[in-house]
PDB file of C-alpha atoms in Angstrom:
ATOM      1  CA  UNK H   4     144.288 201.397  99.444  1.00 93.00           C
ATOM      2  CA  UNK H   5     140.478 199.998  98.511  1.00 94.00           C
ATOM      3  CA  UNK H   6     139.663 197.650  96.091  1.00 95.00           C
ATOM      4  CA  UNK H   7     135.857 197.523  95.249  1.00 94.00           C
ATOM      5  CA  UNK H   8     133.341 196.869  92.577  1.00 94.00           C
ATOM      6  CA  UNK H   9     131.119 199.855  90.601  1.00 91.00           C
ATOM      7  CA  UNK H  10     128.887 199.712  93.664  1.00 91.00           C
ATOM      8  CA  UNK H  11     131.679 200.949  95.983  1.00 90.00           C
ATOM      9  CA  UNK H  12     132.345 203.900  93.745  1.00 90.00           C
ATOM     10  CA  UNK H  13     129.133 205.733  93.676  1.00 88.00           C
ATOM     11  CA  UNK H  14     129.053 208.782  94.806  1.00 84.00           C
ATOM     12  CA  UNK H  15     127.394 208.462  98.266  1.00 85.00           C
ATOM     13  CA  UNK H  16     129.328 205.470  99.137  1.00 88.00           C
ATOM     14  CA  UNK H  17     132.170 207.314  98.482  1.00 88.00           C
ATOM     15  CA  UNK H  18     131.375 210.219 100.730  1.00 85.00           C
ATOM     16  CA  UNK H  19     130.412 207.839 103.481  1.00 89.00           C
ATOM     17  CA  UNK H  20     133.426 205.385 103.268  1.00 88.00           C
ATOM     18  CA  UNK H  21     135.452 208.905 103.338  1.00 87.00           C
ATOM     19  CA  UNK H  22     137.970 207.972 100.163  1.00 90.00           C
ATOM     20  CA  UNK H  23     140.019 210.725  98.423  1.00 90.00           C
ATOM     21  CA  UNK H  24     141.105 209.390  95.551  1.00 93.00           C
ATOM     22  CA  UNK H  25     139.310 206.929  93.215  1.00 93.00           C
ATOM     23  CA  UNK H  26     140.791 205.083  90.118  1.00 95.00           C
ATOM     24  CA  UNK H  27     138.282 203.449  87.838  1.00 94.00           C
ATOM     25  CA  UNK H  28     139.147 200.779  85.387  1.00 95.00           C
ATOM     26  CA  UNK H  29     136.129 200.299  83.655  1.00 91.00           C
ATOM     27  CA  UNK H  30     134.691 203.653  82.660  1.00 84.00           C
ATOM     28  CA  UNK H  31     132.167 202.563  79.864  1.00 83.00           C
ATOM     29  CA  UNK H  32     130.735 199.854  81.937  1.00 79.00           C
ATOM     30  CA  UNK H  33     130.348 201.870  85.079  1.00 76.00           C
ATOM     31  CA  UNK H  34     129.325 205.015  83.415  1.00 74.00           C
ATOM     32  CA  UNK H  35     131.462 207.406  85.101  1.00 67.00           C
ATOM     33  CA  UNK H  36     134.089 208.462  82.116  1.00 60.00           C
ATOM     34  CA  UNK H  37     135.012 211.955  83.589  1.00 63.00           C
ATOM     35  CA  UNK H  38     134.879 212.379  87.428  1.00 67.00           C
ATOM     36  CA  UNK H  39     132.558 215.058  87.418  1.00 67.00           C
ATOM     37  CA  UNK H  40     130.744 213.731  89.898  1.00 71.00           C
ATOM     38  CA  UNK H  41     133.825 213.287  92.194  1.00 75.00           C
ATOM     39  CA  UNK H  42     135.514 216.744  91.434  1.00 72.00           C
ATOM     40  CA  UNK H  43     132.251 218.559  93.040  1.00 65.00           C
ATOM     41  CA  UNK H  44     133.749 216.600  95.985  1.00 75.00           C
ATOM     42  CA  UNK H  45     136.964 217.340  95.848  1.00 77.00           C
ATOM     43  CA  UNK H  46     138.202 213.910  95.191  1.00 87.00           C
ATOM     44  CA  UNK H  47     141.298 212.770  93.178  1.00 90.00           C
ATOM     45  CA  UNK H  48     140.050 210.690  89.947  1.00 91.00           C
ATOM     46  CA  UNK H  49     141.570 208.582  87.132  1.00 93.00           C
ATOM     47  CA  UNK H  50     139.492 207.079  84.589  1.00 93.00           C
ATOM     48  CA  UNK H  51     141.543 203.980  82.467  1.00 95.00           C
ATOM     49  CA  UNK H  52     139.699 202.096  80.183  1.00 94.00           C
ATOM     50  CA  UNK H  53     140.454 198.405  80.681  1.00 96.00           C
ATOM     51  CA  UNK H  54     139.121 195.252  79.535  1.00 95.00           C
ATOM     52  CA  UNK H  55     139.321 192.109  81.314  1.00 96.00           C
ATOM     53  CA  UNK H  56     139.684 189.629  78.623  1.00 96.00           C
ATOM     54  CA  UNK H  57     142.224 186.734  78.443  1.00 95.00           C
ATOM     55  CA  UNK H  58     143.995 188.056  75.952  1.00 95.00           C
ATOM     56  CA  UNK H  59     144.625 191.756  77.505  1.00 97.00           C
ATOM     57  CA  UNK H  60     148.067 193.137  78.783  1.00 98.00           C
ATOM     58  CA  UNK H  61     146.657 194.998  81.609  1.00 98.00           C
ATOM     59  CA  UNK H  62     149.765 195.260  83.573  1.00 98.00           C
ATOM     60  CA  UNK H  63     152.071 196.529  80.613  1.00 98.00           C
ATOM     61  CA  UNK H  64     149.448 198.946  79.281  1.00 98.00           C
ATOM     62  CA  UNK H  65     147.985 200.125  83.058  1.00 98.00           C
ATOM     63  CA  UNK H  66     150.142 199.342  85.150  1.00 98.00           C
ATOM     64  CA  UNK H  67     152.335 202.591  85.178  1.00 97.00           C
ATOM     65  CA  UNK H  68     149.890 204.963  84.663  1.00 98.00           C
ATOM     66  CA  UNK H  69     147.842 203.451  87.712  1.00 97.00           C
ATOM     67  CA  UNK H  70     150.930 203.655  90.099  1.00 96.00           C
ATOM     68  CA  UNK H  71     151.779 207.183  89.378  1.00 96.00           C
ATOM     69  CA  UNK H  72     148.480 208.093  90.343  1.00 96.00           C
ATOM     70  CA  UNK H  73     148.117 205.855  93.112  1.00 95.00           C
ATOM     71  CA  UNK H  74     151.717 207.263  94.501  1.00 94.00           C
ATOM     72  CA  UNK H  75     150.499 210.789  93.981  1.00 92.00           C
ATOM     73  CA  UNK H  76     147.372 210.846  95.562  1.00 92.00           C
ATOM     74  CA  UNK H  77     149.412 208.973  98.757  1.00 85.00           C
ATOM     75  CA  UNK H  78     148.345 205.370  98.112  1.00 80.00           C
ATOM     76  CA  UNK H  79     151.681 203.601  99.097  1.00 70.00           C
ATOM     77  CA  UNK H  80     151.345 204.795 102.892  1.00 65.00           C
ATOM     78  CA  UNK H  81     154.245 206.959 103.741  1.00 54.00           C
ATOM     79  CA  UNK H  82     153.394 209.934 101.570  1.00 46.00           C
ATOM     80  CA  UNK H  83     150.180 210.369 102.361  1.00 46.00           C
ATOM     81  CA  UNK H  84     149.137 213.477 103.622  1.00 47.00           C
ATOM     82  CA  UNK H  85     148.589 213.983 107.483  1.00 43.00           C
ATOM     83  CA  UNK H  86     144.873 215.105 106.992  1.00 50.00           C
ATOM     84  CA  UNK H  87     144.198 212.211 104.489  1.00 52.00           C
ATOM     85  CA  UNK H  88     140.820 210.413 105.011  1.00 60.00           C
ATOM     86  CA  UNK H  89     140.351 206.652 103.791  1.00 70.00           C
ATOM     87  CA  UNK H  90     142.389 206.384 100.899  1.00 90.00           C
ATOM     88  CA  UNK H  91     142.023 205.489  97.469  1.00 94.00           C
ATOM     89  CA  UNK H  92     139.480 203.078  95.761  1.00 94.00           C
ATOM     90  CA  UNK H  93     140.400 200.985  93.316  1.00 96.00           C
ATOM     91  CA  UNK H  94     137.822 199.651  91.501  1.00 95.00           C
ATOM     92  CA  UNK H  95     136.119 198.383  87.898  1.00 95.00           C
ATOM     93  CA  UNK H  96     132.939 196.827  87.366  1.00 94.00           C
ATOM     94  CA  UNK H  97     132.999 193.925  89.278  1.00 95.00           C
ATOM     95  CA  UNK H  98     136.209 194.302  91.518  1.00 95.00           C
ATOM     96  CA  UNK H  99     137.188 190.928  91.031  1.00 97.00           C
ATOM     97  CA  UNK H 100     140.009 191.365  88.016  1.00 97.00           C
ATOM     98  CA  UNK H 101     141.239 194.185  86.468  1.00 97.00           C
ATOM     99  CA  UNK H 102     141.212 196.317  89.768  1.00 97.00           C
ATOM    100  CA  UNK H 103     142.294 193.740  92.018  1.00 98.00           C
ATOM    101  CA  UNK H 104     145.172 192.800  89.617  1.00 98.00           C
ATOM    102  CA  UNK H 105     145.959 196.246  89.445  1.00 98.00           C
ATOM    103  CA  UNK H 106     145.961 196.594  93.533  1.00 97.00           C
ATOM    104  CA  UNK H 107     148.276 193.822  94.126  1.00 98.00           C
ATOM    105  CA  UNK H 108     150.341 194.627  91.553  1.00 98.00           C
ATOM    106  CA  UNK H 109     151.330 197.951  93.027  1.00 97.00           C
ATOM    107  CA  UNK H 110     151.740 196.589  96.608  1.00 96.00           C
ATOM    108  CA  UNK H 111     154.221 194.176  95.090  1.00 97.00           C
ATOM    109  CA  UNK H 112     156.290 196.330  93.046  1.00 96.00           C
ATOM    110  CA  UNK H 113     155.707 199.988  95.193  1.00 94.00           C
ATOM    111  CA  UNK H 114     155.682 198.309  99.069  1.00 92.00           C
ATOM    112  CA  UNK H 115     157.737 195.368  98.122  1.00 94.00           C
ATOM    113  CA  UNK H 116     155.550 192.423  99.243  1.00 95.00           C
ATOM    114  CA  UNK H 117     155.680 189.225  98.042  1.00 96.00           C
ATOM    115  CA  UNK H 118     153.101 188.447  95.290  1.00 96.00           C
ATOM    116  CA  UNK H 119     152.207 185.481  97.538  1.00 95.00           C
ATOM    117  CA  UNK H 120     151.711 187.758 100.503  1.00 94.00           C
ATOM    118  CA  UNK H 121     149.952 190.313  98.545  1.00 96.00           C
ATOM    119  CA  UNK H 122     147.540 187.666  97.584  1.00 95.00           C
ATOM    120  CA  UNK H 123     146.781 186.338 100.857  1.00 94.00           C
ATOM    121  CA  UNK H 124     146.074 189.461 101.909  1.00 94.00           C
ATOM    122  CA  UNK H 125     143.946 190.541  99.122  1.00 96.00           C
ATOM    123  CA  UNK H 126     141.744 186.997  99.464  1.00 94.00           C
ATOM    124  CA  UNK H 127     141.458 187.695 103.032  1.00 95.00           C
ATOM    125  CA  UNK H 128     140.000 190.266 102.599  1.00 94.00           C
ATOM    126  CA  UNK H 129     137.987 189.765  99.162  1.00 94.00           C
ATOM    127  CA  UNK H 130     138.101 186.056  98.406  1.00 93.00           C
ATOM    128  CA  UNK H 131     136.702 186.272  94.946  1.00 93.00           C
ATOM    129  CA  UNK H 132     139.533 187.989  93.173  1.00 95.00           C
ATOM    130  CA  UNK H 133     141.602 187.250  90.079  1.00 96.00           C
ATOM    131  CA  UNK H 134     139.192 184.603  88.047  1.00 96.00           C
ATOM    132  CA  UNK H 135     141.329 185.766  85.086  1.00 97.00           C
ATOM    133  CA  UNK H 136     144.105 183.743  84.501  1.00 97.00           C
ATOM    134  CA  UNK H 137     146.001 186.040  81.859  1.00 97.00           C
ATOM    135  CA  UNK H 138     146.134 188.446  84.809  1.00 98.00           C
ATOM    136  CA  UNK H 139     147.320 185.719  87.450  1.00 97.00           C
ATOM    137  CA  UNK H 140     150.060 184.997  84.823  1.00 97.00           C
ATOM    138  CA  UNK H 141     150.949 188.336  83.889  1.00 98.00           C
ATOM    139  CA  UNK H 142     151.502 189.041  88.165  1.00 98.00           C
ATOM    140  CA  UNK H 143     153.723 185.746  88.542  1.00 97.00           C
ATOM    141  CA  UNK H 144     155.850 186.988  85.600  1.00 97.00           C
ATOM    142  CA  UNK H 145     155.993 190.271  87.167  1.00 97.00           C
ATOM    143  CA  UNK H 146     157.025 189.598  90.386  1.00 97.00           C
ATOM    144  CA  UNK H 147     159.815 186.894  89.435  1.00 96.00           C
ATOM    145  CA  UNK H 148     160.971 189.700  87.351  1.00 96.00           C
ATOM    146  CA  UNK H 149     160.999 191.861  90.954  1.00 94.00           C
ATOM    147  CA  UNK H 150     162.212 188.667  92.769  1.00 94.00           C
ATOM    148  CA  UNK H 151     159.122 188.884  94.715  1.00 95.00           C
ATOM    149  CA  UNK H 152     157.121 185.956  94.366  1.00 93.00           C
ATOM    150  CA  UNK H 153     157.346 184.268  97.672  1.00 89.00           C
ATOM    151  CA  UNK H 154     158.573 185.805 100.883  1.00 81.00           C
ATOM    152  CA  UNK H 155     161.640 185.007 103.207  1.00 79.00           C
ATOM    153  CA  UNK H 156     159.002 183.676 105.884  1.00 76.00           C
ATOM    154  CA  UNK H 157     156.795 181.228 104.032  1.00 71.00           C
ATOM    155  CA  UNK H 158     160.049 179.801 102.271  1.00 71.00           C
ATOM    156  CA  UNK H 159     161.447 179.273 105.768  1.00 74.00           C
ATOM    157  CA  UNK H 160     158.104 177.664 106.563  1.00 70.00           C
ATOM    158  CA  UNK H 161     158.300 175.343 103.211  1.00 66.00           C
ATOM    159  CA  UNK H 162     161.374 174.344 103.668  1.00 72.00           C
ATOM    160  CA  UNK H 163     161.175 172.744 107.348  1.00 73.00           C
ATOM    161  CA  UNK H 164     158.308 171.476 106.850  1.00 70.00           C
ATOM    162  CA  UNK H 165     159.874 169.500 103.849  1.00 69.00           C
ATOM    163  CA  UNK H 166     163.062 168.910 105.965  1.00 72.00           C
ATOM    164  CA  UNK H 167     160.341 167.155 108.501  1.00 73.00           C
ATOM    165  CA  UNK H 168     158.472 165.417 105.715  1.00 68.00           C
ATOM    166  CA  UNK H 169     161.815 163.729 104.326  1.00 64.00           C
ATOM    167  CA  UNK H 170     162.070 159.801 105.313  1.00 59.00           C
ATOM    168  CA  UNK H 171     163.331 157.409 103.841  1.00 56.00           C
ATOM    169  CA  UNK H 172     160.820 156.012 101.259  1.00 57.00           C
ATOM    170  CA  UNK H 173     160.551 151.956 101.467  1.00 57.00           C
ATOM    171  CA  UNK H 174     161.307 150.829  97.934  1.00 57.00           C
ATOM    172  CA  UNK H 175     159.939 147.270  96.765  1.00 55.00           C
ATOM    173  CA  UNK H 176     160.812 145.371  93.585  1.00 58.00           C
ATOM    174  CA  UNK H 177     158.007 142.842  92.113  1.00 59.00           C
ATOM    175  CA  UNK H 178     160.184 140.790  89.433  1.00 55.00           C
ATOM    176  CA  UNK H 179     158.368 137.990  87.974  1.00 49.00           C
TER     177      UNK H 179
END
């Protein structure tokens, strides 16, 4: 699974990079509406128009659609295909919101990873994701809903490190 910008999506890139699948979330900006240019390839393509504005429900209205396709084309891992090349790209104009909101939302609800894991994943390897905030909200909401927002290890990790943190504070009255 890919997550890139408009650039990442053209045609040669794609070839070269070796992708079989590509979902694009900003058709009208990127000017690829139909795929054509991808089915002479023999690629896998979804086109969803999205717009990353504060106000938009991207997960609720995308976020199915994007997982079924991103399951089919073998996405997740396990069912991809033995002969499978790189994967799927991900991507809108910029590759900063709606696709990378997208991405992490389907590792955290299809692999199961914690949203925080997922997102220190994602920054690792693209730091400048998710300026949106709606979006950031709308993927907190989604994975308390899962139960997913923080994994086993790093609450382990929080909670000694409070547990070695905790002394007793020195309290001092001033009365005058």
């Amino acid at each position: 699974l890919w997550l890139g910008d408009a650039r990442a999506a053209k045609p040669a890139s794609v070839n070269r990079l070796g992708f079989d699948a590509v979902l694009n979330l900003a058709p009208e900006e990127t000017r690829r509406r139909d795929g054509s240019s991808y089915a002479a390839r023999d690629l896998e393509f979804l086109s969803i128009e999205a717009t990353d504005r504060p106000d938009y429900d991207l997960l609720g209205q995308h976020l199915s659609e994007a997982a079924d396709f991103l399951e089919r084309v073998g996405a997740a891992g396990e069912s991809a295909p033995a002969q499978a090349g790189a994967g799927a790209l991900v991507h809108c104009f910029a590759g900063v919101n709606r696709s990378a909101a997208l991405v992490v939302a389907f590792v955290v609800t299809k692999l199961r990873w914690s949203l925080l894991r997922t997102l220190r994943h994602v920054h690792e390897r693209r730091p400048i994701v998710l300026t949106n905030l709606s979006f950031r909200l709308q993927l907190i909401r989604m994975a308390a809903r899962e139960g997913l927002l923080l994994d086993e290890e790093t609450v382990a990790a929080s909670t000694a490190q409070l547990a070695r943190s905790q002394t007793t504070p020195r309290l001092a009255c001033c009365v005058s």
